[in-house]
Amino acid sequence: MNREPTVPQAGVVVAVRGSVVDMRFEGGLPAIHTLLRAGDGGRVAIEVLSQRDASHVRGIALTPTQGLARGMPVQHTGGPLQAPVGKAILSRMFDVFGHTIDREPALADMQWRTVHRAPPPLVRRSTTSEVFETGIKAIDVLTPLERGGKAGLFGGAGVGKTVLLTEMIHNMVGNQEGVSIFCGIGERSREGEELYREMKAAGVLPHMVMIFAQMNEPPGARFRVGHAALTMAEYFRDDEHRDVLLLVDNIFRFIQAGAEVSGLMGQMPSRLGYQPTMGTELAALEERIANTDSGAITAIQAVYVPADDFTDPAAVHTFSHLSASIVLSRKRASEGLFPAIDPLQSSSKMVTPGIVGERHYALAQAIRRTLAQYAELKDIIAMLGLEQLSPEDRKVVARARRLERFLTQPFFTTEQFTSLTGKLVSLNDALDGCERILADEFKDLPESALYMIGAVDEATAKAKGKAKPDPEQQTTKEDARALDDA
């Protein structure tokens, strides 16, 4: 399928420098982003990135270049890199070329589309901001996600990132009849295998697609896997008219791969060694994630911040695209408060009266204010004890501790580990619970009655029965009595 009659059918390799390959073509050059094949059986895939002169092009290899030598023939594939689309790709795992890597039978008669697609035009985009409900209290109340927006997920190892992503996939599949796509950019093969196994065990794989470019693959493959994932997502949004939840881990590695490609191509580096085209490359990917008249692609992206420096160009450019930031806290995870979302560090642009409404906005502000006051009082409690606080401050502490426990939630995807039935909580139920806790309606109930429940009405029934022990028993009996007196 040649684009124009002057496109050549074959060329020859003239230089190989790592992943950079220079090739000579006679009688017309292949277009930028064209995929070429070289080596034995065409095993080396090369994407054209620049035309050097009238007869030479320079490309970046998407596969290892071992065995490639000068003088070898180069085959023209007739088009750019393509990704498979269609209902048949559900429950499967792919690499950047659309080959299945899950040891299942290969897919036949697939429909293919180029990975280089333009963002939807402005006339097709939705002009209203809608909240994307996840069924998770801590997110929906304090850091609501935008339908068709982009959220950043910040957190180290072992604080519950994967569990939170898995639960969102479960809720998306079960309640919104949506599709989830997981894109692993520079993932460790161990992480990919574990995630595949966990998704299969959780029963969410039939409505999910996974695509990976492993950490050891050339930078060209890691740079293009995000575009391939978005091509798949756009099919479900535009052709199937379904909402898509796109999970990207890790968006920093996309920028890193772009920097490697830029350096290999000989471009002059910009600030801190990043590629001069970083803003353009990131925007070309992020702008395809959008809410249109046919459906929405909502993205949750894990973001690594180099050396915790939020002024790093990679972090600055990524933040400009995000509508919500969810920060996971190791301290909260160690206290057993799952999901371990830090309510004071997390934020969302959606929390404005014009989008979520006056009641939700006022409640979110009141919750943050209460939790911030409790954080300030913790030092006094640690040094002097709870009884030294004023009666008003003791009420604040009681409300904050009950709010912290109410914002925990048993997940469907962890039922096999916790023996607790998963709960999906509507936004109205979550707001109602927070409002009643702030009004001191549950001050006579033990804190543990609010721990790991769904809607707040379950607390009364739990208090009458045998309450599950609270993992964070930091208050002494005297402190507990002082809280009850308050």
Coordinates of N, CA and C in Angstrom, one line a residue, residues 129-132 136-147 150 322-326 341-369 427 431:
S129 N -17.2 19.9 31.7 CA -16.4 19.1 32.6 C -17.3 18.2 33.4
E130 N -17.1 16.9 33.2 CA -17.8 15.9 34.0 C -16.9 15.2 34.9
V131 N -17.5 14.8 36.1 CA -16.7 14.0 37.1 C -16.7 12.6 36.7
F132 N -15.6 11.9 36.7 CA -15.5 10.5 36.4 C -15.5 9.8 37.7
I136 N -14.6 4.9 44.6 CA -13.7 4.9 45.7 C -13.8 6.3 46.5
K137 N -14.2 6.2 47.7 CA -14.6 7.4 48.5 C -13.5 8.5 48.5
A138 N -12.3 8.1 48.8 CA -11.2 9.0 49.0 C -10.9 9.8 47.7
I139 N -11.1 9.2 46.6 CA -10.8 9.8 45.3 C -12.0 10.7 44.9
D140 N -13.2 10.1 45.0 CA -14.4 10.8 44.5 C -14.7 12.1 45.3
V141 N -14.4 12.0 46.7 CA -14.7 13.2 47.5 C -13.7 14.3 47.5
L142 N -12.4 13.9 47.6 CA -11.3 14.9 47.7 C -10.6 15.2 46.4
T143 N -10.4 14.2 45.5 CA -9.6 14.4 44.3 C -10.4 13.8 43.1
P144 N -11.6 14.3 42.8 CA -12.4 13.7 41.8 C -11.7 13.8 40.4
L145 N -11.8 12.7 39.6 CA -11.2 12.7 38.3 C -12.1 13.3 37.3
E146 N -11.5 13.8 36.2 CA -12.3 14.3 35.1 C -12.5 13.3 34.0
R147 N -13.8 13.2 33.6 CA -14.1 12.3 32.5 C -13.4 12.8 31.2
K150 N -6.8 13.8 32.7 CA -5.6 13.0 33.0 C -5.3 13.2 34.4
L322 N -2.1 17.6 33.6 CA -2.9 16.8 34.5 C -4.0 17.7 35.1
S323 N -5.2 17.0 35.3 CA -6.3 17.7 35.9 C -6.5 17.2 37.4
A324 N -5.7 16.2 37.8 CA -5.8 15.7 39.2 C -4.5 15.0 39.6
S325 N -4.1 15.2 40.8 CA -2.8 14.6 41.3 C -3.2 13.8 42.5
I326 N -2.9 12.4 42.5 CA -3.2 11.6 43.6 C -1.9 11.1 44.2
I341 N -4.2 7.2 50.2 CA -4.1 8.5 49.6 C -3.9 9.6 50.6
D342 N -2.9 10.4 50.4 CA -2.7 11.6 51.3 C -3.6 12.7 50.9
P343 N -4.7 13.0 51.7 CA -5.7 14.0 51.3 C -5.2 15.4 51.3
L344 N -4.1 15.7 52.0 CA -3.6 17.1 52.0 C -2.6 17.3 50.9
Q345 N -1.9 16.3 50.4 CA -1.0 16.5 49.2 C -1.7 16.3 47.9
S346 N -2.8 15.6 47.9 CA -3.5 15.3 46.6 C -4.4 16.5 46.3
S347 N -4.6 16.7 45.0 CA -5.4 17.8 44.6 C -6.1 17.5 43.2
S348 N -7.2 18.3 42.9 CA -7.9 18.1 41.7 C -8.4 19.5 41.2
K349 N -8.3 19.8 39.9 CA -8.8 21.0 39.4 C -10.4 20.9 39.3
M350 N -10.9 19.8 39.5 CA -12.4 19.6 39.4 C -13.1 20.1 40.7
V351 N -12.4 20.3 41.8 CA -13.0 20.7 43.0 C -13.3 22.2 43.0
T352 N -14.2 22.6 42.2 CA -14.7 24.0 42.2 C -16.2 24.0 42.3
P353 N -16.8 25.0 42.8 CA -18.3 25.0 43.0 C -19.0 24.9 41.6
G354 N -18.4 25.4 40.5 CA -19.1 25.3 39.2 C -19.1 24.0 38.6
I355 N -18.2 23.0 39.1 CA -18.2 21.7 38.5 C -18.8 20.7 39.4
V356 N -18.3 20.6 40.7 CA -18.8 19.6 41.6 C -20.1 20.0 42.4
G357 N -20.3 21.3 42.4 CA -21.5 21.9 43.1 C -21.0 22.5 44.5
E358 N -21.9 23.3 45.0 CA -21.5 24.0 46.2 C -21.3 23.1 47.4
R359 N -22.3 22.1 47.5 CA -22.2 21.2 48.7 C -20.9 20.4 48.7
H360 N -20.6 19.8 47.6 CA -19.4 18.9 47.5 C -18.1 19.8 47.7
Y361 N -18.1 21.0 47.2 CA -16.9 21.9 47.3 C -16.8 22.2 48.8
A362 N -17.9 22.6 49.5 CA -17.8 23.0 50.9 C -17.4 21.9 51.8
L363 N -17.9 20.7 51.5 CA -17.5 19.5 52.2 C -16.0 19.1 52.1
A364 N -15.6 19.2 50.8 CA -14.2 18.9 50.6 C -13.2 19.8 51.3
Q365 N -13.6 21.1 51.3 CA -12.8 22.1 52.0 C -12.8 21.9 53.5
A366 N -14.0 21.5 54.1 CA -14.1 21.3 55.5 C -13.3 20.0 55.9
I367 N -13.3 19.0 55.1 CA -12.6 17.8 55.4 C -11.1 18.1 55.4
R368 N -10.6 18.8 54.4 CA -9.2 19.2 54.3 C -8.8 20.0 55.5
R369 N -9.7 21.0 55.9 CA -9.4 21.8 57.0 C -9.3 21.0 58.3
L427 N -21.0 8.5 45.0 CA -20.6 9.9 45.5 C -21.5 10.4 46.5
L431 N -20.4 11.5 50.3 CA -20.5 12.9 50.8 C -21.5 12.9 52.0

